[in-house]
mmCIF file of C-alpha atoms in Angstrom:
data_model
loop_
_atom_site.group_PDB
_atom_site.id
_atom_site.type_symbol
_atom_site.label_atom_id
_atom_site.label_comp_id
_atom_site.label_asym_id
_atom_site.label_seq_id
_atom_site.Cartn_x
_atom_site.Cartn_y
_atom_site.Cartn_z
ATOM 1 C CA UNK A 28 31.287 158.492 90.854
ATOM 2 C CA UNK A 29 34.098 155.479 89.733
ATOM 3 C CA UNK A 30 34.344 154.748 93.587
ATOM 4 C CA UNK A 31 30.504 154.665 94.560
ATOM 5 C CA UNK A 32 30.907 151.888 92.065
ATOM 6 C CA UNK A 33 33.309 150.109 93.799
ATOM 7 C CA UNK A 34 32.129 150.396 96.866
ATOM 8 C CA UNK A 35 28.135 149.546 96.359
ATOM 9 C CA UNK A 36 28.614 145.890 98.171
ATOM 10 C CA UNK A 37 28.859 148.397 101.263
ATOM 11 C CA UNK A 38 25.401 149.907 101.438
ATOM 12 C CA UNK A 39 24.431 146.766 99.989
ATOM 13 C CA UNK A 40 25.329 145.104 102.870
ATOM 14 C CA UNK A 41 23.825 148.198 104.937
ATOM 15 C CA UNK A 42 20.579 147.843 103.362
ATOM 16 C CA UNK A 43 20.391 144.229 104.152
ATOM 17 C CA UNK A 44 21.299 143.975 107.611
ATOM 18 C CA UNK A 45 20.005 147.686 108.353
ATOM 19 C CA UNK A 46 16.893 148.232 105.913
ATOM 20 C CA UNK A 47 15.590 151.309 107.771
ATOM 21 C CA UNK A 48 19.212 153.639 107.235
ATOM 22 C CA UNK A 49 20.482 151.523 104.662
ATOM 23 C CA UNK A 50 17.662 151.355 102.296
ATOM 24 C CA UNK A 51 18.349 154.935 101.452
ATOM 25 C CA UNK A 52 21.914 154.888 101.605
ATOM 26 C CA UNK A 53 21.633 152.203 98.911
ATOM 27 C CA UNK A 54 18.896 154.147 96.657
ATOM 28 C CA UNK A 55 21.061 157.424 96.729
ATOM 29 C CA UNK A 56 24.570 155.499 95.605
ATOM 30 C CA UNK A 57 22.757 153.338 92.987
ATOM 31 C CA UNK A 58 21.276 156.659 91.601
ATOM 32 C CA UNK A 59 24.292 158.477 91.741
ATOM 33 C CA UNK A 60 25.742 155.567 89.677
ATOM 34 C CA UNK A 61 23.176 155.924 86.894
ATOM 35 C CA UNK A 62 23.150 159.511 87.188
ATOM 36 C CA UNK A 63 24.323 161.147 83.792
ATOM 37 C CA UNK A 64 28.424 161.854 84.656
ATOM 38 C CA UNK A 65 30.373 164.342 84.021
ATOM 39 C CA UNK A 66 32.102 164.948 80.329
ATOM 40 C CA UNK A 67 35.291 162.794 79.644
ATOM 41 C CA UNK A 68 34.062 160.264 82.354
ATOM 42 C CA UNK A 69 34.056 156.865 80.341
ATOM 43 C CA UNK A 70 30.291 156.179 81.438
ATOM 44 C CA UNK A 71 28.996 152.438 82.150
ATOM 45 C CA UNK A 72 27.049 150.842 79.673
ATOM 46 C CA UNK A 73 22.889 150.551 79.023
ATOM 47 C CA UNK A 74 22.447 147.501 80.398
ATOM 48 C CA UNK A 75 24.540 148.405 83.416
ATOM 49 C CA UNK A 76 23.053 151.461 84.117
ATOM 50 C CA UNK A 77 19.307 149.955 83.590
ATOM 51 C CA UNK A 78 20.101 147.254 86.209
ATOM 52 C CA UNK A 79 21.188 149.805 88.568
ATOM 53 C CA UNK A 80 18.363 152.455 87.804
ATOM 54 C CA UNK A 81 15.692 148.795 88.593
ATOM 55 C CA UNK A 82 17.651 147.973 91.788
ATOM 56 C CA UNK A 83 17.063 152.037 93.065
ATOM 57 C CA UNK A 84 13.544 151.728 91.924
ATOM 58 C CA UNK A 85 13.038 148.406 94.029
ATOM 59 C CA UNK A 86 14.762 149.111 97.116
ATOM 60 C CA UNK A 87 13.012 153.392 97.042
ATOM 61 C CA UNK A 88 9.998 151.235 97.155
ATOM 62 C CA UNK A 89 10.727 149.826 100.328
ATOM 63 C CA UNK A 90 11.318 153.312 101.922
ATOM 64 C CA UNK A 91 9.520 156.535 102.885
ATOM 65 C CA UNK A 92 11.214 158.715 100.472
ATOM 66 C CA UNK A 93 9.391 159.728 97.725
ATOM 67 C CA UNK A 94 11.707 162.171 96.412
ATOM 68 C CA UNK A 95 14.270 159.367 95.966
ATOM 69 C CA UNK A 96 11.470 156.987 94.167
ATOM 70 C CA UNK A 97 10.521 159.236 91.255
ATOM 71 C CA UNK A 98 14.124 160.268 90.986
ATOM 72 C CA UNK A 99 15.024 156.571 90.710
ATOM 73 C CA UNK A 100 11.806 156.227 88.032
ATOM 74 C CA UNK A 101 13.336 158.763 86.194
ATOM 75 C CA UNK A 102 16.659 157.470 85.894
ATOM 76 C CA UNK A 103 15.028 154.255 85.440
ATOM 77 C CA UNK A 104 13.467 155.978 82.090
ATOM 78 C CA UNK A 105 16.793 157.480 81.355
ATOM 79 C CA UNK A 106 18.323 154.031 80.919
ATOM 80 C CA UNK A 107 15.533 152.511 79.143
ATOM 81 C CA UNK A 108 16.391 155.382 76.338
ATOM 82 C CA UNK A 109 20.048 154.491 76.158
ATOM 83 C CA UNK A 110 18.798 150.966 75.959
ATOM 84 C CA UNK A 111 17.225 151.650 72.904
ATOM 85 C CA UNK A 112 13.465 150.656 74.125
ATOM 86 C CA UNK A 113 12.061 153.216 73.561
ATOM 87 C CA UNK A 114 8.226 152.055 74.213
ATOM 88 C CA UNK A 115 9.257 151.282 77.312
ATOM 89 C CA UNK A 116 11.432 154.463 78.052
ATOM 90 C CA UNK A 117 7.945 156.604 77.538
ATOM 91 C CA UNK A 118 5.638 154.585 79.282
ATOM 92 C CA UNK A 119 8.472 154.616 82.299
ATOM 93 C CA UNK A 120 8.675 158.773 81.457
ATOM 94 C CA UNK A 121 5.229 159.341 81.600
ATOM 95 C CA UNK A 122 4.932 156.993 85.225
ATOM 96 C CA UNK A 123 7.409 159.399 87.166
ATOM 97 C CA UNK A 124 5.213 161.401 90.126
ATOM 98 C CA UNK A 125 5.710 164.995 89.891
ATOM 99 C CA UNK A 126 8.800 165.914 91.849
ATOM 100 C CA UNK A 127 10.942 168.920 91.514
ATOM 101 C CA UNK A 128 10.455 170.814 88.489
ATOM 102 C CA UNK A 129 13.822 169.742 87.666
ATOM 103 C CA UNK A 130 13.159 166.078 87.519
ATOM 104 C CA UNK A 131 9.525 166.813 85.805
ATOM 105 C CA UNK A 132 11.419 168.542 82.815
ATOM 106 C CA UNK A 133 14.085 165.973 83.114
ATOM 107 C CA UNK A 134 11.627 163.469 82.525
ATOM 108 C CA UNK A 135 10.027 165.237 80.108
ATOM 109 C CA UNK A 136 13.012 165.283 77.542
ATOM 110 C CA UNK A 137 13.154 161.534 78.442
ATOM 111 C CA UNK A 138 9.582 161.311 76.412
ATOM 112 C CA UNK A 139 10.363 163.219 73.820
ATOM 113 C CA UNK A 140 13.233 161.705 72.899
ATOM 114 C CA UNK A 141 11.511 158.276 73.253
ATOM 115 C CA UNK A 142 8.369 159.383 71.330
ATOM 116 C CA UNK A 143 10.793 160.325 68.273
ATOM 117 C CA UNK A 144 12.600 156.812 68.626
ATOM 118 C CA UNK A 145 9.172 154.811 67.781
ATOM 119 C CA UNK A 146 8.363 157.356 64.703
ATOM 120 C CA UNK A 147 5.909 159.904 66.472
ATOM 121 C CA UNK A 148 8.208 162.816 65.816
ATOM 122 C CA UNK A 149 5.094 165.380 65.575
ATOM 123 C CA UNK A 150 3.885 164.143 69.058
ATOM 124 C CA UNK A 151 7.477 164.410 70.462
ATOM 125 C CA UNK A 152 7.987 168.099 69.516
ATOM 126 C CA UNK A 153 5.049 169.345 71.359
ATOM 127 C CA UNK A 154 6.206 167.494 74.265
ATOM 128 C CA UNK A 155 9.751 168.813 73.558
ATOM 129 C CA UNK A 156 8.102 172.119 73.637
ATOM 130 C CA UNK A 157 6.558 172.455 77.267
ATOM 131 C CA UNK A 158 10.140 170.607 78.493
ATOM 132 C CA UNK A 159 11.759 173.871 77.256
ATOM 133 C CA UNK A 160 9.356 175.876 78.806
ATOM 134 C CA UNK A 161 9.717 174.352 82.117
ATOM 135 C CA UNK A 162 13.293 174.609 81.927
ATOM 136 C CA UNK A 163 12.899 178.177 81.458
ATOM 137 C CA UNK A 164 10.626 178.635 84.590
ATOM 138 C CA UNK A 165 13.624 177.324 86.721
ATOM 139 C CA UNK A 166 15.591 179.401 88.379
ATOM 140 C CA UNK A 167 18.515 177.803 89.726
ATOM 141 C CA UNK A 168 18.170 174.324 90.353
ATOM 142 C CA UNK A 169 20.244 172.846 93.092
ATOM 143 C CA UNK A 170 23.163 170.639 92.418
ATOM 144 C CA UNK A 171 21.831 167.083 92.475
ATOM 145 C CA UNK A 172 19.254 168.471 89.949
ATOM 146 C CA UNK A 173 21.294 170.203 87.304
ATOM 147 C CA UNK A 174 23.290 166.919 86.525
ATOM 148 C CA UNK A 175 20.434 165.956 85.225
ATOM 149 C CA UNK A 176 19.487 168.020 82.742
ATOM 150 C CA UNK A 177 19.008 171.483 81.350
ATOM 151 C CA UNK A 178 18.287 174.441 79.205
ATOM 152 C CA UNK A 179 20.429 173.884 76.851
ATOM 153 C CA UNK A 180 19.716 169.723 76.644
ATOM 154 C CA UNK A 181 16.215 170.506 76.689
ATOM 155 C CA UNK A 182 16.664 173.275 73.530
ATOM 156 C CA UNK A 183 18.888 170.508 71.609
ATOM 157 C CA UNK A 184 16.140 167.783 71.708
ATOM 158 C CA UNK A 185 13.249 170.560 70.581
ATOM 159 C CA UNK A 186 15.735 171.718 67.351
ATOM 160 C CA UNK A 187 16.024 168.393 66.454
ATOM 161 C CA UNK A 188 12.957 167.519 66.463
ATOM 162 C CA UNK A 189 11.734 170.419 64.941
ATOM 163 C CA UNK A 190 14.570 169.227 61.903
ATOM 164 C CA UNK A 191 12.924 165.587 61.843
ATOM 165 C CA UNK A 192 9.698 167.227 61.193
ATOM 166 C CA UNK A 193 10.911 169.700 58.473
ATOM 167 C CA UNK A 194 10.654 172.713 60.391
ATOM 168 C CA UNK A 195 14.521 173.607 59.780
ATOM 169 C CA UNK A 196 13.670 177.471 59.940
ATOM 170 C CA UNK A 197 12.334 176.816 63.650
ATOM 171 C CA UNK A 198 15.493 174.064 64.405
ATOM 172 C CA UNK A 199 17.810 176.657 63.087
ATOM 173 C CA UNK A 200 17.161 179.666 65.441
ATOM 174 C CA UNK A 201 16.671 177.041 68.443
ATOM 175 C CA UNK A 202 19.804 175.839 67.795
ATOM 176 C CA UNK A 203 21.335 178.979 67.601
ATOM 177 C CA UNK A 204 19.728 179.606 71.319
ATOM 178 C CA UNK A 205 21.345 177.253 72.230
ATOM 179 C CA UNK A 206 24.637 177.292 71.105
ATOM 180 C CA UNK A 207 24.391 180.784 72.604
ATOM 181 C CA UNK A 208 23.665 179.302 75.881
ATOM 182 C CA UNK A 209 26.181 177.271 76.225
ATOM 183 C CA UNK A 210 28.781 179.835 74.634
ATOM 184 C CA UNK A 211 28.214 182.119 77.922
ATOM 185 C CA UNK A 212 28.631 179.053 80.088
ATOM 186 C CA UNK A 213 31.907 178.748 82.441
ATOM 187 C CA UNK A 214 34.152 175.696 82.024
ATOM 188 C CA UNK A 215 32.751 174.276 85.326
ATOM 189 C CA UNK A 216 29.262 174.350 83.650
ATOM 190 C CA UNK A 217 29.765 173.525 80.231
ATOM 191 C CA UNK A 218 31.338 170.164 82.077
ATOM 192 C CA UNK A 219 27.808 168.535 82.603
ATOM 193 C CA UNK A 220 26.661 169.610 78.717
ATOM 194 C CA UNK A 221 29.800 169.172 76.701
ATOM 195 C CA UNK A 222 28.140 166.041 75.303
ATOM 196 C CA UNK A 223 25.365 168.873 73.865
ATOM 197 C CA UNK A 224 27.396 171.294 72.972
ATOM 198 C CA UNK A 225 28.761 169.059 70.321
ATOM 199 C CA UNK A 226 25.554 167.600 69.053
ATOM 200 C CA UNK A 227 24.429 171.110 68.752
ATOM 201 C CA UNK A 228 27.079 172.154 66.579
ATOM 202 C CA UNK A 229 27.163 168.969 64.319
ATOM 203 C CA UNK A 230 23.416 169.003 63.645
ATOM 204 C CA UNK A 231 23.210 173.002 63.048
ATOM 205 C CA UNK A 232 25.498 172.827 60.285
ATOM 206 C CA UNK A 233 23.150 169.528 59.085
ATOM 207 C CA UNK A 234 19.947 171.622 59.213
ATOM 208 C CA UNK A 235 21.488 175.038 57.608
ATOM 209 C CA UNK A 236 22.489 172.670 54.583
ATOM 210 C CA UNK A 237 19.110 171.417 54.408
ATOM 211 C CA UNK A 238 18.175 175.394 54.177
ATOM 212 C CA UNK A 239 21.122 175.397 51.066
ATOM 213 C CA UNK A 240 22.922 177.939 53.431
ATOM 214 C CA UNK A 241 26.008 176.838 52.723
ATOM 215 C CA UNK A 242 28.206 179.384 54.132
ATOM 216 C CA UNK A 243 26.609 179.850 57.221
ATOM 217 C CA UNK A 244 27.117 175.447 57.289
ATOM 218 C CA UNK A 245 30.768 176.148 56.392
ATOM 219 C CA UNK A 246 31.245 179.175 58.891
ATOM 220 C CA UNK A 247 30.294 176.329 62.113
ATOM 221 C CA UNK A 248 32.227 173.855 60.510
ATOM 222 C CA UNK A 249 35.470 174.389 61.818
ATOM 223 C CA UNK A 250 34.351 174.767 65.314
ATOM 224 C CA UNK A 251 32.048 171.542 65.003
ATOM 225 C CA UNK A 252 35.081 169.373 63.540
ATOM 226 C CA UNK A 253 36.978 170.994 66.923
ATOM 227 C CA UNK A 254 34.474 170.197 69.060
ATOM 228 C CA UNK A 255 34.087 166.083 68.017
ATOM 229 C CA UNK A 256 37.869 165.901 69.007
ATOM 230 C CA UNK A 257 39.414 165.832 72.238
ATOM 231 C CA UNK A 258 38.570 162.853 75.595
ATOM 232 C CA UNK A 259 34.567 163.161 74.993
ATOM 233 C CA UNK A 260 35.420 161.200 71.542
ATOM 234 C CA UNK A 261 36.998 158.290 72.963
ATOM 235 C CA UNK A 262 34.642 157.933 76.457
ATOM 236 C CA UNK A 263 31.288 158.068 73.942
ATOM 237 C CA UNK A 264 32.496 156.933 70.492
ATOM 238 C CA UNK A 265 29.085 155.037 69.812
ATOM 239 C CA UNK A 266 27.628 158.866 70.035
ATOM 240 C CA UNK A 267 30.467 160.969 69.136
ATOM 241 C CA UNK A 268 31.544 159.082 65.873
ATOM 242 C CA UNK A 269 28.250 158.671 63.860
ATOM 243 C CA UNK A 270 28.226 162.877 64.708
ATOM 244 C CA UNK A 271 31.539 162.930 62.791
ATOM 245 C CA UNK A 272 30.556 161.210 60.186
ATOM 246 C CA UNK A 273 27.249 163.246 59.171
ATOM 247 C CA UNK A 274 29.487 166.267 59.825
ATOM 248 C CA UNK A 275 32.018 165.708 57.536
ATOM 249 C CA UNK A 276 28.979 164.591 54.880
ATOM 250 C CA UNK A 277 27.282 167.473 55.362
ATOM 251 C CA UNK A 278 30.632 169.672 54.865
ATOM 252 C CA UNK A 279 31.516 167.799 51.708
ATOM 253 C CA UNK A 280 27.866 168.677 50.486
ATOM 254 C CA UNK A 281 28.563 172.127 51.152
ATOM 255 C CA UNK A 282 31.646 172.474 49.203
ATOM 256 C CA UNK A 283 30.782 171.099 46.638
ATOM 257 C CA UNK A 284 27.365 173.689 46.431
ATOM 258 C CA UNK A 285 29.953 176.600 46.879
ATOM 259 C CA UNK A 286 32.529 175.052 44.135
ATOM 260 C CA UNK A 287 35.334 173.714 46.102
ATOM 261 C CA UNK A 288 35.452 169.869 44.988
ATOM 262 C CA UNK A 289 38.706 169.495 46.346
ATOM 263 C CA UNK A 290 38.069 170.049 49.793
ATOM 264 C CA UNK A 291 34.824 168.422 49.406
ATOM 265 C CA UNK A 292 36.683 165.183 48.412
ATOM 266 C CA UNK A 293 38.943 165.676 51.167
ATOM 267 C CA UNK A 294 35.455 166.157 53.861
ATOM 268 C CA UNK A 295 34.401 163.033 52.069
ATOM 269 C CA UNK A 296 37.048 160.486 52.352
ATOM 270 C CA UNK A 297 38.230 161.480 55.536
ATOM 271 C CA UNK A 298 34.089 160.521 56.394
ATOM 272 C CA UNK A 299 34.819 157.131 54.739
ATOM 273 C CA UNK A 300 37.541 157.088 57.060
ATOM 274 C CA UNK A 301 36.247 157.118 60.038
ATOM 275 C CA UNK A 302 33.074 155.476 59.429
ATOM 276 C CA UNK A 303 35.027 152.258 58.894
ATOM 277 C CA UNK A 304 35.890 152.868 62.703
ATOM 278 C CA UNK A 305 33.231 150.327 64.127
ATOM 279 C CA UNK A 306 31.458 152.806 65.909
ATOM 280 C CA UNK A 307 30.951 154.523 62.388
ATOM 281 C CA UNK A 308 29.881 151.900 60.748
ATOM 282 C CA UNK A 309 26.470 152.531 60.532
ATOM 283 C CA UNK A 310 27.112 155.794 58.483
ATOM 284 C CA UNK A 311 29.164 153.853 56.282
ATOM 285 C CA UNK A 312 26.755 153.713 53.527
ATOM 286 C CA UNK A 313 26.310 157.155 53.777
ATOM 287 C CA UNK A 314 30.136 157.794 53.578
ATOM 288 C CA UNK A 315 30.575 155.940 50.309
ATOM 289 C CA UNK A 316 27.696 157.389 48.761
ATOM 290 C CA UNK A 317 29.441 161.332 49.299
ATOM 291 C CA UNK A 318 32.072 159.832 47.786
ATOM 292 C CA UNK A 319 30.643 158.387 44.996
ATOM 293 C CA UNK A 320 28.789 161.363 43.760
ATOM 294 C CA UNK A 321 31.931 163.425 44.042
ATOM 295 C CA UNK A 322 33.696 160.998 41.869
ATOM 296 C CA UNK A 323 30.532 160.711 39.220
ATOM 297 C CA UNK A 324 30.635 164.685 39.396
#
């Protein structure tokens, strides 16, 4: 993917001097650059993704490639989501024309997350449920569609939203189904959903804690902590680091509930240390509150 980014001037020149053939080539190159990358590869910034996606949409509008345009529009909606422009992402996702089942499901997953981002979680739950059902109907999406989204990714979104609206028992069931699917995947298949695996494990611990299933949460804890280390931690620290802080806070509270204050304090201290790093700053107040509670108890 990095090579394609470097060589973008070539298809841009081709599109300028021979639009009929160069246009589709440039559109495909831009879409490739915006497509979610393999785990471990540092992704481009949301702003750059959005710029490429906007350019791809404009390029495809001048061609007869309806499928390419649909794909570019879906990738634009995803780039808006990553940029935190949730209202725009929701509108863009709705505007994606029906193409393949996989592309439609991907757009719906983006829409569900965007709805959650603007505080419409109840509405987002039904969209996420429909997205899961759409992925279940997919037998074997081709390689091009497989990198866009997947059933585990849709299940993670659905589980997260169920937890957000207080349907914790259902959320745990969805997360556990997702974890089982991920555990059965090959290393090649996991390469496209490594971030999903980390999110599912960390978020499952949190929902189990909310339900008071402290022993079950602590049982998942070691695997979740291990999953949040490694190459992905430095390639997307803005996602992984807050997850790690929240996980440590959840584990601290679980250890407190099961009568292990020493381990609870160790987790809380680690949470504060992680939250003091640049990408963890948003969770610092929660980590400090957790540590203060342990000191007062």
